[in-house]
Amino acid sequence: TVEKILLDVAKRGDNAVRELSKKFDNYEPENFILTPKEIETAISKVSKRDIDDIKFAQDQVRNFAKKQLECIKDLEVETLPGIVLGHKNIPMNAVGCYVPGGKYPMVASAHMSVLTAKVAGVKEITASAPPQDGNPHPAIVAAMHMGGADKILCLGGIQAVAAMAIGTETINGVDMLVGPGNMFVAEAKRQLFGRVGIDLFAGPTEIAVIADDKADAEMVAVDLVGQAEHGYNSPAWLFTKSKKVADYVMQRVPELIADLPDLPRENSGAAWRDYGEVILCDTDEEIAKVSDEYAPEHLEVQTKNLQWYHDRLKNYGSLFIGEETTVAYGDKCSGTNHILPTKGAGRYTGGLFVGKFIKTLSFQRMSKAATKEVGAACARISRYEGMEAHARTGDVRLRKYGFSN
């Protein structure tokens, strides 16, 4: 399905996008790019309290992203006399940020993608989210605009990421796609990777909690349910040495789920039934080993030896240390990014942050004197490999600068 839609958008551009939007979202505007007046109208529908909450969340995300950016430094070093090597950090030119709006309108995802790209220095940020009841979602539009989006699209699903990645008559193509989405959006990003960059290939969201006998078992159960409500296939895992905590959680989670409204109850009930796990371990080291094998997207630690776990754990998307914090804080407003690796990808990558929007590009320059050593070594190594033309690029400089090989 995704492959056919991507080919259609590549071939027919705006016409394909318009037909797909009508088919999937019953939305067929004259232009998918919102005008300043449309943006203003959408924002006017958002209450002052909600605007203030968006500002609060964006302040936290912006402040943390700025501090992360300060850690990304250009480099220039003379490694040998006359040999200068280095790298420059250059923001991408154009990024497309997708904000999902299916079961839940993910307002916070606008902060995580748009605002982080803005702090990184991306020149053109296009943000897209599906319509809600035939109109742009007011709070999502407000968050995109306040986060610094240069263009805002009211467009969802495969057609949104296809239009941003491939480009159409009215929508400029981008260099990178970021943001969460359903399985179709994820698959579209996977297939588009190579044509454009992507942040990561994301599956259903995950939570794991590490707890010992000192943990508040009620809090553990509530946190597991809190993340399971995302969807029917969202894993929720408990790793513990305490049979008491394990037994309590297994009894309490279904009770908490039963007390939820319809959609969260349906989602979390299916997730816990089919993907919930409670793993009883003998030692802290065994818990850490199991956790690193799972590499959970979100990992909470509620134990008496918090520092030991912080030092020991290696594989996760984001870590929440102590009962005072929880996954929902990071998801919504505390400042760390919630676009994170799932399905074990925490073994080899972290989540979205300013560095994902920045290319670290190397450079070198040399003195003529440096050619005496580098040019001769390059020529010899090239000839070992049978690459005579490579070798002669060193030879020609050795001759010109008065060195023999």
PDB file of N, CA and C in Angstrom, residues 65-75 87-90 120 353-360:
ATOM      1  N   ALA A  65      17.417  21.961  24.570  1.00  0.00           N
ATOM      2  CA  ALA A  65      18.014  21.835  23.237  1.00  0.00           C
ATOM      3  C   ALA A  65      19.169  22.813  23.053  1.00  0.00           C
ATOM      4  N   LYS A  66      19.032  24.030  23.576  1.00  0.00           N
ATOM      5  CA  LYS A  66      20.114  25.005  23.481  1.00  0.00           C
ATOM      6  C   LYS A  66      21.351  24.533  24.236  1.00  0.00           C
ATOM      7  N   LYS A  67      21.140  23.935  25.399  1.00  0.00           N
ATOM      8  CA  LYS A  67      22.276  23.421  26.168  1.00  0.00           C
ATOM      9  C   LYS A  67      22.949  22.259  25.440  1.00  0.00           C
ATOM     10  N   GLN A  68      22.131  21.410  24.800  1.00  0.00           N
ATOM     11  CA  GLN A  68      22.710  20.324  24.003  1.00  0.00           C
ATOM     12  C   GLN A  68      23.523  20.882  22.839  1.00  0.00           C
ATOM     13  N   LEU A  69      22.994  21.929  22.203  1.00  0.00           N
ATOM     14  CA  LEU A  69      23.688  22.524  21.062  1.00  0.00           C
ATOM     15  C   LEU A  69      25.050  23.070  21.474  1.00  0.00           C
ATOM     16  N   GLU A  70      25.135  23.601  22.684  1.00  0.00           N
ATOM     17  CA  GLU A  70      26.402  24.140  23.169  1.00  0.00           C
ATOM     18  C   GLU A  70      27.487  23.061  23.266  1.00  0.00           C
ATOM     19  N   CYS A  71      27.066  21.790  23.381  1.00  0.00           N
ATOM     20  CA  CYS A  71      28.030  20.687  23.486  1.00  0.00           C
ATOM     21  C   CYS A  71      28.559  20.239  22.127  1.00  0.00           C
ATOM     22  N   ILE A  72      27.935  20.713  21.047  1.00  0.00           N
ATOM     23  CA  ILE A  72      28.341  20.300  19.703  1.00  0.00           C
ATOM     24  C   ILE A  72      29.298  21.349  19.162  1.00  0.00           C
ATOM     25  N   LYS A  73      30.562  21.015  19.119  1.00  0.00           N
ATOM     26  CA  LYS A  73      31.596  21.996  18.803  1.00  0.00           C
ATOM     27  C   LYS A  73      32.251  21.719  17.451  1.00  0.00           C
ATOM     28  N   ASP A  74      32.635  22.788  16.763  1.00  0.00           N
ATOM     29  CA  ASP A  74      33.500  22.642  15.600  1.00  0.00           C
ATOM     30  C   ASP A  74      34.892  22.255  16.082  1.00  0.00           C
ATOM     31  N   LEU A  75      35.660  21.653  15.193  1.00  0.00           N
ATOM     32  CA  LEU A  75      36.994  21.160  15.563  1.00  0.00           C
ATOM     33  C   LEU A  75      37.993  21.511  14.465  1.00  0.00           C
ATOM     34  N   HIS A  87      36.426  19.431  11.644  1.00  0.00           N
ATOM     35  CA  HIS A  87      35.053  19.284  11.171  1.00  0.00           C
ATOM     36  C   HIS A  87      34.250  20.536  11.503  1.00  0.00           C
ATOM     37  N   LYS A  88      33.238  20.763  10.669  1.00  0.00           N
ATOM     38  CA  LYS A  88      32.281  21.838  10.895  1.00  0.00           C
ATOM     39  C   LYS A  88      30.909  21.232  11.084  1.00  0.00           C
ATOM     40  N   ASN A  89      30.104  21.848  11.937  1.00  0.00           N
ATOM     41  CA  ASN A  89      28.733  21.390  12.179  1.00  0.00           C
ATOM     42  C   ASN A  89      27.776  22.332  11.457  1.00  0.00           C
ATOM     43  N   ILE A  90      27.098  21.793  10.451  1.00  0.00           N
ATOM     44  CA  ILE A  90      26.266  22.621   9.578  1.00  0.00           C
ATOM     45  C   ILE A  90      24.822  22.130   9.625  1.00  0.00           C
ATOM     46  N   ALA A 120      18.408  24.007  16.281  1.00  0.00           N
ATOM     47  CA  ALA A 120      19.579  23.506  15.548  1.00  0.00           C
ATOM     48  C   ALA A 120      19.998  24.437  14.421  1.00  0.00           C
ATOM     49  N   PHE A 353      17.409  14.802  18.754  1.00  0.00           N
ATOM     50  CA  PHE A 353      17.941  15.956  19.485  1.00  0.00           C
ATOM     51  C   PHE A 353      18.569  16.880  18.458  1.00  0.00           C
ATOM     52  N   VAL A 354      19.049  18.034  18.893  1.00  0.00           N
ATOM     53  CA  VAL A 354      19.549  19.015  17.930  1.00  0.00           C
ATOM     54  C   VAL A 354      20.596  18.432  16.993  1.00  0.00           C
ATOM     55  N   GLY A 355      21.399  17.495  17.496  1.00  0.00           N
ATOM     56  CA  GLY A 355      22.460  16.924  16.677  1.00  0.00           C
ATOM     57  C   GLY A 355      21.967  16.165  15.467  1.00  0.00           C
ATOM     58  N   LYS A 356      20.725  15.662  15.514  1.00  0.00           N
ATOM     59  CA  LYS A 356      20.177  14.931  14.367  1.00  0.00           C
ATOM     60  C   LYS A 356      19.933  15.854  13.176  1.00  0.00           C
ATOM     61  N   PHE A 357      19.800  17.146  13.444  1.00  0.00           N
ATOM     62  CA  PHE A 357      19.543  18.106  12.376  1.00  0.00           C
ATOM     63  C   PHE A 357      20.823  18.771  11.880  1.00  0.00           C
ATOM     64  N   ILE A 358      21.960  18.298  12.361  1.00  0.00           N
ATOM     65  CA  ILE A 358      23.236  18.923  12.047  1.00  0.00           C
ATOM     66  C   ILE A 358      24.159  17.901  11.387  1.00  0.00           C
ATOM     67  N   LYS A 359      24.772  18.307  10.285  1.00  0.00           N
ATOM     68  CA  LYS A 359      25.757  17.460   9.613  1.00  0.00           C
ATOM     69  C   LYS A 359      27.146  17.822  10.128  1.00  0.00           C
ATOM     70  N   THR A 360      27.889  16.839  10.583  1.00  0.00           N
ATOM     71  CA  THR A 360      29.264  17.061  11.010  1.00  0.00           C
ATOM     72  C   THR A 360      30.167  16.697   9.838  1.00  0.00           C
TER      73      THR A 360
END
